[in-house]
Structures are given as C-alpha cells and as structure tokens.
Amino acid sequence: MIIFHDASCLEYSAPGHPERPARIARSVPLLKERHPDWEWRTPEPASEAALLRAHSRDHLERIENTTRDFDADTPFYPKICEHALRSAGAAIEVAGAALKGERAFSLMRPPGHHATRDRAMGFCYFNNIAIAALDAIAVVPAHQDDVDQPGSSTSAKATADRSAHATTKLQRVAIWDFDAHHGNGTEAIVANNLQIAFASIHQFPGYPGTGTKSFANVTNYPLKPGTPRNHHVEVAKRALEKLGAFEPDLLLVSAGFDAYARDPLVQMTLEREDFATFGEFLRKIDTPTAVVLEGGYSEDLPELIDAFLTAWTSK
C-alpha cells in the first residue's frame, strides 16, 4: 500500500467546521503504527493543464485570487489554492501508482467530489477524482476556449501534457463513489463522456439535493436515510459490478466514510465492518484501482479508513 500524504494539508481550518485537520491528523499515526511496512509519499501539485481538463480558467483564477468565502460550507482560507492543488495532485499520483500495479490511497484534504467545473462547494475546491480520471485518459477539454487559444502559453502546456500521455492513453475509466453525499461535481464534469463510467451511492434526501436520476454514463443509487446496512452494502456491490461490466482500464474510488452510523452530517447506518467489506470488494477485482479520500466526519474516521484499507490489502 502506498499512501500519498502531505502534512501541510493540516495547516488550514475554520472554527467548528466539520472538514477539519483532525480528520487527517488522527488517521496518519494510526495507520503508521498499524502498518509500518506501508510506503508514504508526498504528492506534487496538479499541473494547470490537468486542472483545465475538469475546470474553467475562470474557476482556477477564483480559487487562486478570491479572498471571500465561496459559500457557507466552503470557506476562503489563506493558501487554499495551494492546498487544493496538492490534493488534486495526489489523486493523479494514486492513479499513476495503480497503473503500475500498486494499491494507492490519497490521504489528503480538501476533498473534491462536489466541486463543479465552475464552482467550489461542499468543502471542495477542485474536483480531485474528475481531474485524475480526465488526466488518465488525456481528454481534450470539452470547452476548448479555456486552453486552446492560438498563441496561448497554456495551449502549449496542454498540448505538451497531452503528448506525454499519448503512449499510455487509457480507453475507459470507472469512478465508484460511496461517499454518503452525491458526487454532483464529478457527475457534472464527466457527464456524457463515454470513456468514463460514474456510479454514486448516496443518501437522498440530503446535500446537495441531486443524484436521483441516471443517464448516459452516469448511474445514481439514491438511498433513503436509515437504509438498512445490508441493503446499502448490496447496492454498493451492485454499483461496483456494473462498473466492472464497463471493463475499465482503471477504477477510481471516491471513498467517503460519512455513511457511518455515527457520522454527524447524514443519517445512514453503515458500521466499521461494512467499510471493510468495501475493501474486500476491491481486493477481489483485477482492475488497477486508486482510492481518494472524500468525506467522513465522525471521531471514528481513522478506524474506518484502517478497516477499509486493511481489508483491501489483506491476502
């Protein structure tokens, strides 16, 4: 197991905000103590070219330059752009490690799956998982005016970046999102991209109020608050099996642990052993797999992460 982590992701916080440094700060020592053989790597920030596959240039400039909160859930922090760049970079690097035959997990913040092409929301600034997916298939951005203006230095960067992927371009990438909140940003960014299959298992009703319909390459599995554990796990398994039928070259996982029965933000019923079951699901598939941390706000988050990763790596 390779863990991508940078301690600088602990350097920002807002009083009372659930997406707090302790989520990561308490998880790191527990994993290091229990798994001394796991490798830890520091990720590089995502490149501008990688970001522009998922986001508009205007969005990048807002994240870099704004000094006001993006919304009530998504505060402005000093250097938040730098933190978000490292988190996005970690997602790209776990994908690269997976393609080399490694199991890899990004233990970073901020999370990403609510960020849309043009909006930071839901604690998320850049959409880490979508950036990694689009990087893996080296897709030319749908909105070419963002990167392909003649004579633009960004255009040159993007062209060079795509060329670097030319010999390793993947045909299909799947995204399995088991965070308790709908991955609305990921859906919006990858919708109708037939090289990507996206599945989200989430509570509805619940933030952000989306994810009730499936279409094209998107399959949503909305679950009522209080859904019994066994049914929730079965639905997650069914979603993963459907993604497997897509025959992806790479599976990316948005791993949110907020469907836990004692998470303060939702009303789901999963227990520690259910996240271990999710790890077992991954252990049994042959597809290269990379996992990125999303939500999970209970005091038990380190134990939930450990249960999931331990089951994934067990022989």
Short mmCIF file of N, CA and C in Angstrom, two decimals, residues 143-303:
data_model
loop_
_atom_site.label_atom_id
_atom_site.label_comp_id
_atom_site.label_asym_id
_atom_site.label_seq_id
_atom_site.Cartn_x
_atom_site.Cartn_y
_atom_site.Cartn_z
N HIS A 143 -14.43 22.33 -23.32
CA HIS A 143 -14.50 23.76 -23.61
C HIS A 143 -13.13 24.23 -24.06
N GLN A 144 -12.85 24.08 -25.34
CA GLN A 144 -11.50 24.31 -25.84
C GLN A 144 -11.06 25.76 -25.70
N ASP A 145 -12.02 26.69 -25.58
CA ASP A 145 -11.62 28.08 -25.44
C ASP A 145 -10.85 28.33 -24.15
N ASP A 146 -10.93 27.35 -23.20
CA ASP A 146 -10.20 27.52 -21.95
C ASP A 146 -8.70 27.31 -22.13
N VAL A 147 -8.32 26.47 -23.13
CA VAL A 147 -6.91 26.10 -23.21
C VAL A 147 -6.30 26.22 -24.59
N ASP A 148 -7.10 26.36 -25.61
CA ASP A 148 -6.57 26.23 -26.95
C ASP A 148 -6.57 27.51 -27.76
N GLN A 149 -6.47 28.65 -27.12
CA GLN A 149 -6.38 29.89 -27.85
C GLN A 149 -5.05 29.95 -28.59
N PRO A 150 -5.05 30.28 -29.86
CA PRO A 150 -3.79 30.36 -30.61
C PRO A 150 -2.79 31.28 -29.91
N GLY A 151 -1.57 30.80 -29.83
CA GLY A 151 -0.52 31.61 -29.23
C GLY A 151 -0.50 31.60 -27.73
N SER A 152 -1.45 30.91 -27.12
CA SER A 152 -1.53 30.89 -25.66
C SER A 152 -0.46 29.99 -25.08
N SER A 153 0.22 30.43 -24.03
CA SER A 153 1.20 29.57 -23.37
C SER A 153 0.51 28.38 -22.73
N THR A 154 -0.74 28.58 -22.27
CA THR A 154 -1.48 27.47 -21.69
C THR A 154 -1.75 26.41 -22.74
N SER A 155 -2.07 26.85 -23.97
CA SER A 155 -2.29 25.91 -25.05
C SER A 155 -1.06 25.04 -25.27
N ALA A 156 0.11 25.65 -25.24
CA ALA A 156 1.34 24.90 -25.44
C ALA A 156 1.54 23.89 -24.33
N LYS A 157 1.27 24.32 -23.09
CA LYS A 157 1.40 23.41 -21.96
C LYS A 157 0.46 22.23 -22.10
N ALA A 158 -0.81 22.52 -22.46
CA ALA A 158 -1.80 21.46 -22.57
C ALA A 158 -1.44 20.49 -23.68
N THR A 159 -0.94 21.03 -24.81
CA THR A 159 -0.56 20.16 -25.92
C THR A 159 0.58 19.25 -25.52
N ALA A 160 1.58 19.83 -24.84
CA ALA A 160 2.70 19.02 -24.39
C ALA A 160 2.26 17.97 -23.40
N ASP A 161 1.35 18.36 -22.50
CA ASP A 161 0.87 17.43 -21.49
C ASP A 161 0.13 16.27 -22.14
N ARG A 162 -0.71 16.59 -23.14
CA ARG A 162 -1.44 15.51 -23.81
C ARG A 162 -0.48 14.59 -24.55
N SER A 163 0.57 15.18 -25.15
CA SER A 163 1.53 14.37 -25.88
C SER A 163 2.23 13.40 -24.95
N ALA A 164 2.48 13.84 -23.72
CA ALA A 164 3.16 12.97 -22.75
C ALA A 164 2.33 11.74 -22.44
N HIS A 165 1.00 11.85 -22.58
CA HIS A 165 0.13 10.73 -22.29
C HIS A 165 -0.15 9.86 -23.51
N ALA A 166 0.36 10.27 -24.67
CA ALA A 166 -0.08 9.64 -25.92
C ALA A 166 0.18 8.14 -25.95
N THR A 167 1.29 7.69 -25.36
CA THR A 167 1.61 6.28 -25.42
C THR A 167 0.94 5.47 -24.32
N THR A 168 0.32 6.14 -23.35
CA THR A 168 -0.29 5.42 -22.23
C THR A 168 -1.76 5.74 -22.08
N LYS A 169 -2.33 6.34 -23.09
CA LYS A 169 -3.73 6.76 -23.00
C LYS A 169 -4.64 5.57 -22.73
N LEU A 170 -5.49 5.73 -21.74
CA LEU A 170 -6.45 4.69 -21.41
C LEU A 170 -7.73 4.90 -22.21
N GLN A 171 -8.46 3.82 -22.41
CA GLN A 171 -9.71 3.92 -23.14
C GLN A 171 -10.92 4.12 -22.23
N ARG A 172 -10.87 3.54 -21.03
CA ARG A 172 -12.04 3.59 -20.15
C ARG A 172 -11.60 3.71 -18.70
N VAL A 173 -12.27 4.61 -17.99
CA VAL A 173 -12.04 4.80 -16.55
C VAL A 173 -13.39 4.76 -15.85
N ALA A 174 -13.47 4.04 -14.74
CA ALA A 174 -14.69 3.98 -13.93
C ALA A 174 -14.46 4.71 -12.61
N ILE A 175 -15.52 5.31 -12.09
CA ILE A 175 -15.47 6.01 -10.80
C ILE A 175 -16.57 5.45 -9.91
N TRP A 176 -16.17 4.90 -8.77
CA TRP A 176 -17.10 4.35 -7.77
C TRP A 176 -17.09 5.29 -6.58
N ASP A 177 -18.19 5.98 -6.35
CA ASP A 177 -18.28 7.00 -5.31
C ASP A 177 -19.24 6.51 -4.23
N PHE A 178 -18.67 6.09 -3.08
CA PHE A 178 -19.54 5.61 -1.99
C PHE A 178 -19.63 6.60 -0.84
N ASP A 179 -19.22 7.84 -1.07
CA ASP A 179 -19.48 8.90 -0.10
C ASP A 179 -20.99 9.03 0.11
N ALA A 180 -21.41 9.40 1.32
CA ALA A 180 -22.84 9.47 1.62
C ALA A 180 -23.54 10.65 0.95
N HIS A 181 -22.76 11.57 0.38
CA HIS A 181 -23.33 12.70 -0.36
C HIS A 181 -23.11 12.47 -1.85
N HIS A 182 -24.08 12.84 -2.64
CA HIS A 182 -23.97 12.66 -4.08
C HIS A 182 -22.77 13.42 -4.64
N GLY A 183 -22.00 12.76 -5.49
CA GLY A 183 -20.87 13.39 -6.15
C GLY A 183 -21.32 14.25 -7.32
N ASN A 184 -22.03 15.30 -7.00
CA ASN A 184 -22.65 16.12 -8.05
C ASN A 184 -21.62 16.78 -8.96
N GLY A 185 -20.51 17.21 -8.39
CA GLY A 185 -19.50 17.85 -9.21
C GLY A 185 -18.86 16.87 -10.18
N THR A 186 -18.54 15.68 -9.69
CA THR A 186 -17.98 14.66 -10.57
C THR A 186 -18.97 14.34 -11.68
N GLU A 187 -20.23 14.13 -11.32
CA GLU A 187 -21.24 13.85 -12.34
C GLU A 187 -21.27 14.95 -13.40
N ALA A 188 -21.31 16.19 -12.97
CA ALA A 188 -21.42 17.30 -13.92
C ALA A 188 -20.23 17.38 -14.85
N ILE A 189 -19.05 17.07 -14.34
CA ILE A 189 -17.83 17.18 -15.15
C ILE A 189 -17.71 16.03 -16.14
N VAL A 190 -18.06 14.81 -15.74
CA VAL A 190 -17.85 13.64 -16.62
C VAL A 190 -19.10 13.24 -17.39
N ALA A 191 -20.23 13.89 -17.15
CA ALA A 191 -21.47 13.51 -17.82
C ALA A 191 -21.31 13.45 -19.33
N ASN A 192 -21.79 12.34 -19.90
CA ASN A 192 -21.80 12.12 -21.35
C ASN A 192 -20.41 11.90 -21.95
N ASN A 193 -19.41 11.77 -21.11
CA ASN A 193 -18.09 11.35 -21.59
C ASN A 193 -18.09 9.82 -21.57
N LEU A 194 -18.20 9.22 -22.72
CA LEU A 194 -18.41 7.78 -22.78
C LEU A 194 -17.15 6.98 -22.54
N GLN A 195 -16.04 7.65 -22.27
CA GLN A 195 -14.84 6.94 -21.82
C GLN A 195 -14.82 6.77 -20.30
N ILE A 196 -15.79 7.39 -19.64
CA ILE A 196 -15.85 7.34 -18.18
C ILE A 196 -17.22 6.85 -17.75
N ALA A 197 -17.24 5.89 -16.82
CA ALA A 197 -18.50 5.45 -16.19
C ALA A 197 -18.46 5.89 -14.74
N PHE A 198 -19.55 6.51 -14.30
CA PHE A 198 -19.61 7.06 -12.94
C PHE A 198 -20.80 6.46 -12.21
N ALA A 199 -20.56 6.01 -10.97
CA ALA A 199 -21.63 5.50 -10.12
C ALA A 199 -21.51 6.13 -8.74
N SER A 200 -22.64 6.61 -8.22
CA SER A 200 -22.67 7.23 -6.90
C SER A 200 -23.74 6.59 -6.04
N ILE A 201 -23.35 6.16 -4.84
CA ILE A 201 -24.29 5.59 -3.86
C ILE A 201 -24.36 6.60 -2.73
N HIS A 202 -25.55 7.16 -2.46
CA HIS A 202 -25.62 8.29 -1.54
C HIS A 202 -26.99 8.42 -0.92
N GLN A 203 -27.04 9.18 0.17
CA GLN A 203 -28.31 9.45 0.84
C GLN A 203 -29.11 10.48 0.07
N PHE A 204 -30.41 10.21 -0.08
CA PHE A 204 -31.33 11.20 -0.63
C PHE A 204 -32.67 11.03 0.08
N PRO A 205 -33.28 12.09 0.62
CA PRO A 205 -32.82 13.48 0.55
C PRO A 205 -31.53 13.71 1.35
N GLY A 206 -30.78 14.67 0.89
CA GLY A 206 -29.54 15.04 1.55
C GLY A 206 -28.75 15.97 0.66
N TYR A 207 -27.76 16.61 1.25
CA TYR A 207 -26.91 17.53 0.48
C TYR A 207 -26.24 16.76 -0.66
N PRO A 208 -26.15 17.33 -1.85
CA PRO A 208 -26.59 18.67 -2.28
C PRO A 208 -27.97 18.66 -2.96
N GLY A 209 -28.74 17.59 -2.76
CA GLY A 209 -30.08 17.53 -3.31
C GLY A 209 -30.17 17.03 -4.73
N THR A 210 -29.09 16.40 -5.22
CA THR A 210 -29.05 15.89 -6.59
C THR A 210 -28.86 14.38 -6.55
N GLY A 211 -28.74 13.78 -7.72
CA GLY A 211 -28.40 12.37 -7.80
C GLY A 211 -29.58 11.42 -7.77
N THR A 212 -30.72 11.85 -8.29
CA THR A 212 -31.90 10.97 -8.30
C THR A 212 -32.09 10.25 -9.62
N LYS A 213 -31.43 10.71 -10.67
CA LYS A 213 -31.64 10.13 -11.99
C LYS A 213 -30.34 9.61 -12.58
N SER A 214 -30.46 8.57 -13.40
CA SER A 214 -29.32 8.02 -14.12
C SER A 214 -29.48 8.32 -15.61
N PHE A 215 -28.36 8.45 -16.29
CA PHE A 215 -28.41 8.75 -17.72
C PHE A 215 -27.03 8.47 -18.31
N ALA A 216 -27.03 8.16 -19.60
CA ALA A 216 -25.79 8.00 -20.35
C ALA A 216 -24.76 7.20 -19.54
N ASN A 217 -23.65 7.83 -19.18
CA ASN A 217 -22.57 7.16 -18.46
C ASN A 217 -22.66 7.30 -16.94
N VAL A 218 -23.78 7.82 -16.45
CA VAL A 218 -23.95 8.10 -15.02
C VAL A 218 -25.03 7.20 -14.44
N THR A 219 -24.71 6.50 -13.34
CA THR A 219 -25.70 5.70 -12.64
C THR A 219 -25.73 6.14 -11.18
N ASN A 220 -26.89 6.58 -10.75
CA ASN A 220 -27.07 7.03 -9.37
C ASN A 220 -27.89 6.03 -8.58
N TYR A 221 -27.51 5.87 -7.32
CA TYR A 221 -28.19 4.95 -6.42
C TYR A 221 -28.59 5.71 -5.15
N PRO A 222 -29.66 6.50 -5.21
CA PRO A 222 -30.09 7.24 -4.02
C PRO A 222 -30.71 6.30 -2.99
N LEU A 223 -30.32 6.46 -1.74
CA LEU A 223 -30.82 5.63 -0.65
C LEU A 223 -31.47 6.52 0.40
N LYS A 224 -32.56 6.05 0.96
CA LYS A 224 -33.27 6.83 1.98
C LYS A 224 -32.45 6.88 3.27
N PRO A 225 -32.58 7.95 4.05
CA PRO A 225 -31.96 7.97 5.38
C PRO A 225 -32.41 6.75 6.18
N GLY A 226 -31.46 6.15 6.88
CA GLY A 226 -31.78 4.98 7.68
C GLY A 226 -31.87 3.68 6.91
N THR A 227 -31.47 3.68 5.66
CA THR A 227 -31.47 2.44 4.87
C THR A 227 -30.71 1.35 5.62
N PRO A 228 -31.27 0.14 5.74
CA PRO A 228 -30.57 -0.93 6.45
C PRO A 228 -29.19 -1.22 5.87
N ARG A 229 -28.27 -1.55 6.74
CA ARG A 229 -26.88 -1.77 6.34
C ARG A 229 -26.76 -2.78 5.20
N ASN A 230 -27.43 -3.92 5.34
CA ASN A 230 -27.24 -4.98 4.35
C ASN A 230 -27.70 -4.54 2.96
N HIS A 231 -28.76 -3.75 2.92
CA HIS A 231 -29.24 -3.26 1.63
C HIS A 231 -28.26 -2.24 1.04
N HIS A 232 -27.75 -1.35 1.89
CA HIS A 232 -26.78 -0.35 1.44
C HIS A 232 -25.55 -1.03 0.84
N VAL A 233 -25.03 -2.03 1.54
CA VAL A 233 -23.84 -2.74 1.06
C VAL A 233 -24.14 -3.47 -0.24
N GLU A 234 -25.31 -4.06 -0.34
CA GLU A 234 -25.68 -4.77 -1.56
C GLU A 234 -25.78 -3.81 -2.75
N VAL A 235 -26.33 -2.63 -2.52
CA VAL A 235 -26.43 -1.64 -3.60
C VAL A 235 -25.03 -1.19 -4.03
N ALA A 236 -24.15 -0.96 -3.07
CA ALA A 236 -22.78 -0.57 -3.40
C ALA A 236 -22.08 -1.66 -4.21
N LYS A 237 -22.33 -2.90 -3.85
CA LYS A 237 -21.74 -4.03 -4.60
C LYS A 237 -22.29 -4.06 -6.01
N ARG A 238 -23.58 -3.88 -6.14
CA ARG A 238 -24.21 -3.90 -7.46
C ARG A 238 -23.65 -2.77 -8.34
N ALA A 239 -23.45 -1.61 -7.74
CA ALA A 239 -22.88 -0.49 -8.49
C ALA A 239 -21.48 -0.81 -8.97
N LEU A 240 -20.67 -1.44 -8.11
CA LEU A 240 -19.31 -1.80 -8.49
C LEU A 240 -19.31 -2.85 -9.58
N GLU A 241 -20.22 -3.80 -9.49
CA GLU A 241 -20.31 -4.84 -10.52
C GLU A 241 -20.69 -4.24 -11.87
N LYS A 242 -21.59 -3.27 -11.87
CA LYS A 242 -21.95 -2.61 -13.12
C LYS A 242 -20.76 -1.87 -13.71
N LEU A 243 -19.98 -1.22 -12.87
CA LEU A 243 -18.78 -0.57 -13.36
C LEU A 243 -17.80 -1.60 -13.92
N GLY A 244 -17.73 -2.75 -13.30
CA GLY A 244 -16.85 -3.80 -13.80
C GLY A 244 -17.25 -4.27 -15.19
N ALA A 245 -18.55 -4.29 -15.46
CA ALA A 245 -19.03 -4.69 -16.79
C ALA A 245 -18.61 -3.69 -17.86
N PHE A 246 -18.28 -2.48 -17.46
CA PHE A 246 -17.77 -1.45 -18.37
C PHE A 246 -16.36 -1.79 -18.84
N GLU A 247 -15.71 -2.73 -18.15
CA GLU A 247 -14.35 -3.18 -18.44
C GLU A 247 -13.36 -2.01 -18.44
N PRO A 248 -13.30 -1.28 -17.32
CA PRO A 248 -12.40 -0.12 -17.28
C PRO A 248 -10.93 -0.54 -17.23
N ASP A 249 -10.08 0.33 -17.74
CA ASP A 249 -8.63 0.15 -17.61
C ASP A 249 -8.15 0.60 -16.24
N LEU A 250 -8.98 1.42 -15.58
CA LEU A 250 -8.63 1.97 -14.27
C LEU A 250 -9.91 2.23 -13.50
N LEU A 251 -9.92 1.86 -12.22
CA LEU A 251 -11.03 2.18 -11.33
C LEU A 251 -10.56 3.22 -10.33
N LEU A 252 -11.27 4.33 -10.25
CA LEU A 252 -11.01 5.36 -9.25
C LEU A 252 -12.14 5.34 -8.24
N VAL A 253 -11.80 5.49 -6.97
CA VAL A 253 -12.79 5.40 -5.90
C VAL A 253 -12.82 6.69 -5.11
N SER A 254 -13.99 7.31 -5.07
CA SER A 254 -14.24 8.42 -4.15
C SER A 254 -14.72 7.81 -2.84
N ALA A 255 -13.80 7.70 -1.89
CA ALA A 255 -14.07 6.98 -0.65
C ALA A 255 -14.47 7.96 0.44
N GLY A 256 -15.77 8.09 0.64
CA GLY A 256 -16.28 8.88 1.76
C GLY A 256 -16.78 7.93 2.84
N PHE A 257 -16.47 8.26 4.08
CA PHE A 257 -16.82 7.38 5.20
C PHE A 257 -17.94 7.99 6.04
N ASP A 258 -18.73 8.86 5.43
CA ASP A 258 -19.79 9.53 6.17
C ASP A 258 -21.11 8.77 6.16
N ALA A 259 -21.17 7.62 5.49
CA ALA A 259 -22.36 6.77 5.62
C ALA A 259 -22.31 5.95 6.90
N TYR A 260 -21.30 6.19 7.71
CA TYR A 260 -21.14 5.55 9.01
C TYR A 260 -22.30 5.94 9.94
N ALA A 261 -22.72 4.99 10.75
CA ALA A 261 -23.92 5.19 11.58
C ALA A 261 -23.79 6.36 12.55
N ARG A 262 -22.56 6.73 12.93
CA ARG A 262 -22.39 7.80 13.90
C ARG A 262 -21.76 9.05 13.29
N ASP A 263 -21.85 9.18 11.98
CA ASP A 263 -21.38 10.40 11.35
C ASP A 263 -22.37 11.53 11.64
N PRO A 264 -21.89 12.73 11.94
CA PRO A 264 -22.80 13.81 12.35
C PRO A 264 -23.56 14.48 11.21
N LEU A 265 -23.19 14.23 9.95
CA LEU A 265 -23.78 15.00 8.85
C LEU A 265 -24.88 14.28 8.09
N VAL A 266 -24.97 12.96 8.21
CA VAL A 266 -26.00 12.21 7.48
C VAL A 266 -26.68 11.23 8.42
N GLN A 267 -27.62 10.48 7.88
CA GLN A 267 -28.42 9.56 8.69
C GLN A 267 -28.40 8.16 8.09
N MET A 268 -27.19 7.64 7.87
CA MET A 268 -27.06 6.29 7.33
C MET A 268 -26.61 5.32 8.43
N THR A 269 -26.42 4.06 8.11
CA THR A 269 -26.32 3.04 9.15
C THR A 269 -25.09 2.14 9.05
N LEU A 270 -24.14 2.44 8.17
CA LEU A 270 -23.01 1.53 7.99
C LEU A 270 -22.13 1.49 9.24
N GLU A 271 -21.51 0.35 9.45
CA GLU A 271 -20.58 0.14 10.56
C GLU A 271 -19.17 -0.09 10.01
N ARG A 272 -18.21 -0.16 10.94
CA ARG A 272 -16.81 -0.34 10.55
C ARG A 272 -16.63 -1.53 9.62
N GLU A 273 -17.27 -2.65 9.95
CA GLU A 273 -17.09 -3.85 9.15
C GLU A 273 -17.66 -3.72 7.74
N ASP A 274 -18.60 -2.80 7.55
CA ASP A 274 -19.14 -2.60 6.20
C ASP A 274 -18.11 -1.92 5.31
N PHE A 275 -17.32 -1.00 5.86
CA PHE A 275 -16.26 -0.40 5.07
C PHE A 275 -15.15 -1.42 4.80
N ALA A 276 -14.95 -2.34 5.74
CA ALA A 276 -14.03 -3.45 5.47
C ALA A 276 -14.55 -4.29 4.30
N THR A 277 -15.86 -4.48 4.24
CA THR A 277 -16.45 -5.22 3.12
C THR A 277 -16.19 -4.50 1.80
N PHE A 278 -16.28 -3.18 1.81
CA PHE A 278 -15.97 -2.43 0.58
C PHE A 278 -14.52 -2.68 0.16
N GLY A 279 -13.62 -2.74 1.14
CA GLY A 279 -12.23 -3.05 0.82
C GLY A 279 -12.08 -4.45 0.25
N GLU A 280 -12.84 -5.40 0.79
CA GLU A 280 -12.82 -6.77 0.26
C GLU A 280 -13.31 -6.80 -1.19
N PHE A 281 -14.32 -6.00 -1.49
CA PHE A 281 -14.78 -5.92 -2.88
C PHE A 281 -13.62 -5.55 -3.81
N LEU A 282 -12.84 -4.55 -3.40
CA LEU A 282 -11.74 -4.11 -4.24
C LEU A 282 -10.65 -5.17 -4.34
N ARG A 283 -10.42 -5.89 -3.25
CA ARG A 283 -9.37 -6.91 -3.26
C ARG A 283 -9.66 -8.01 -4.27
N LYS A 284 -10.92 -8.22 -4.55
CA LYS A 284 -11.32 -9.34 -5.42
C LYS A 284 -11.38 -8.99 -6.90
N ILE A 285 -11.11 -7.74 -7.24
CA ILE A 285 -11.15 -7.37 -8.65
C ILE A 285 -9.74 -7.19 -9.19
N ASP A 286 -9.58 -7.38 -10.48
CA ASP A 286 -8.26 -7.31 -11.11
C ASP A 286 -7.92 -5.95 -11.68
N THR A 287 -8.90 -5.08 -11.79
CA THR A 287 -8.69 -3.76 -12.39
C THR A 287 -7.75 -2.91 -11.53
N PRO A 288 -6.76 -2.24 -12.12
CA PRO A 288 -5.96 -1.29 -11.35
C PRO A 288 -6.88 -0.29 -10.64
N THR A 289 -6.64 -0.09 -9.34
CA THR A 289 -7.56 0.70 -8.53
C THR A 289 -6.81 1.72 -7.68
N ALA A 290 -7.32 2.94 -7.68
CA ALA A 290 -6.77 4.02 -6.85
C ALA A 290 -7.90 4.64 -6.05
N VAL A 291 -7.62 5.01 -4.81
CA VAL A 291 -8.66 5.49 -3.90
C VAL A 291 -8.29 6.88 -3.37
N VAL A 292 -9.29 7.76 -3.35
CA VAL A 292 -9.11 9.13 -2.89
C VAL A 292 -10.10 9.40 -1.75
N LEU A 293 -9.61 9.92 -0.64
CA LEU A 293 -10.48 10.25 0.48
C LEU A 293 -11.40 11.41 0.13
N GLU A 294 -12.68 11.24 0.44
CA GLU A 294 -13.65 12.33 0.32
C GLU A 294 -14.11 12.72 1.73
N GLY A 295 -15.36 12.36 2.10
CA GLY A 295 -15.88 12.78 3.39
C GLY A 295 -15.67 11.75 4.48
N GLY A 296 -16.34 12.01 5.60
CA GLY A 296 -16.20 11.20 6.79
C GLY A 296 -15.84 12.11 7.94
N TYR A 297 -16.78 12.34 8.87
CA TYR A 297 -16.63 13.42 9.85
C TYR A 297 -16.80 12.96 11.29
N SER A 298 -16.88 11.66 11.50
CA SER A 298 -17.01 11.16 12.87
C SER A 298 -15.64 11.03 13.52
N GLU A 299 -15.64 10.89 14.84
CA GLU A 299 -14.40 10.68 15.57
C GLU A 299 -13.76 9.34 15.21
N ASP A 300 -14.54 8.45 14.64
CA ASP A 300 -14.05 7.10 14.32
C ASP A 300 -13.44 7.02 12.93
N LEU A 301 -13.30 8.14 12.24
CA LEU A 301 -12.79 8.09 10.87
C LEU A 301 -11.49 7.31 10.73
N PRO A 302 -10.48 7.50 11.58
CA PRO A 302 -9.24 6.72 11.40
C PRO A 302 -9.48 5.22 11.41
N GLU A 303 -10.36 4.75 12.29
CA GLU A 303 -10.66 3.32 12.34
C GLU A 303 -11.38 2.85 11.08
#
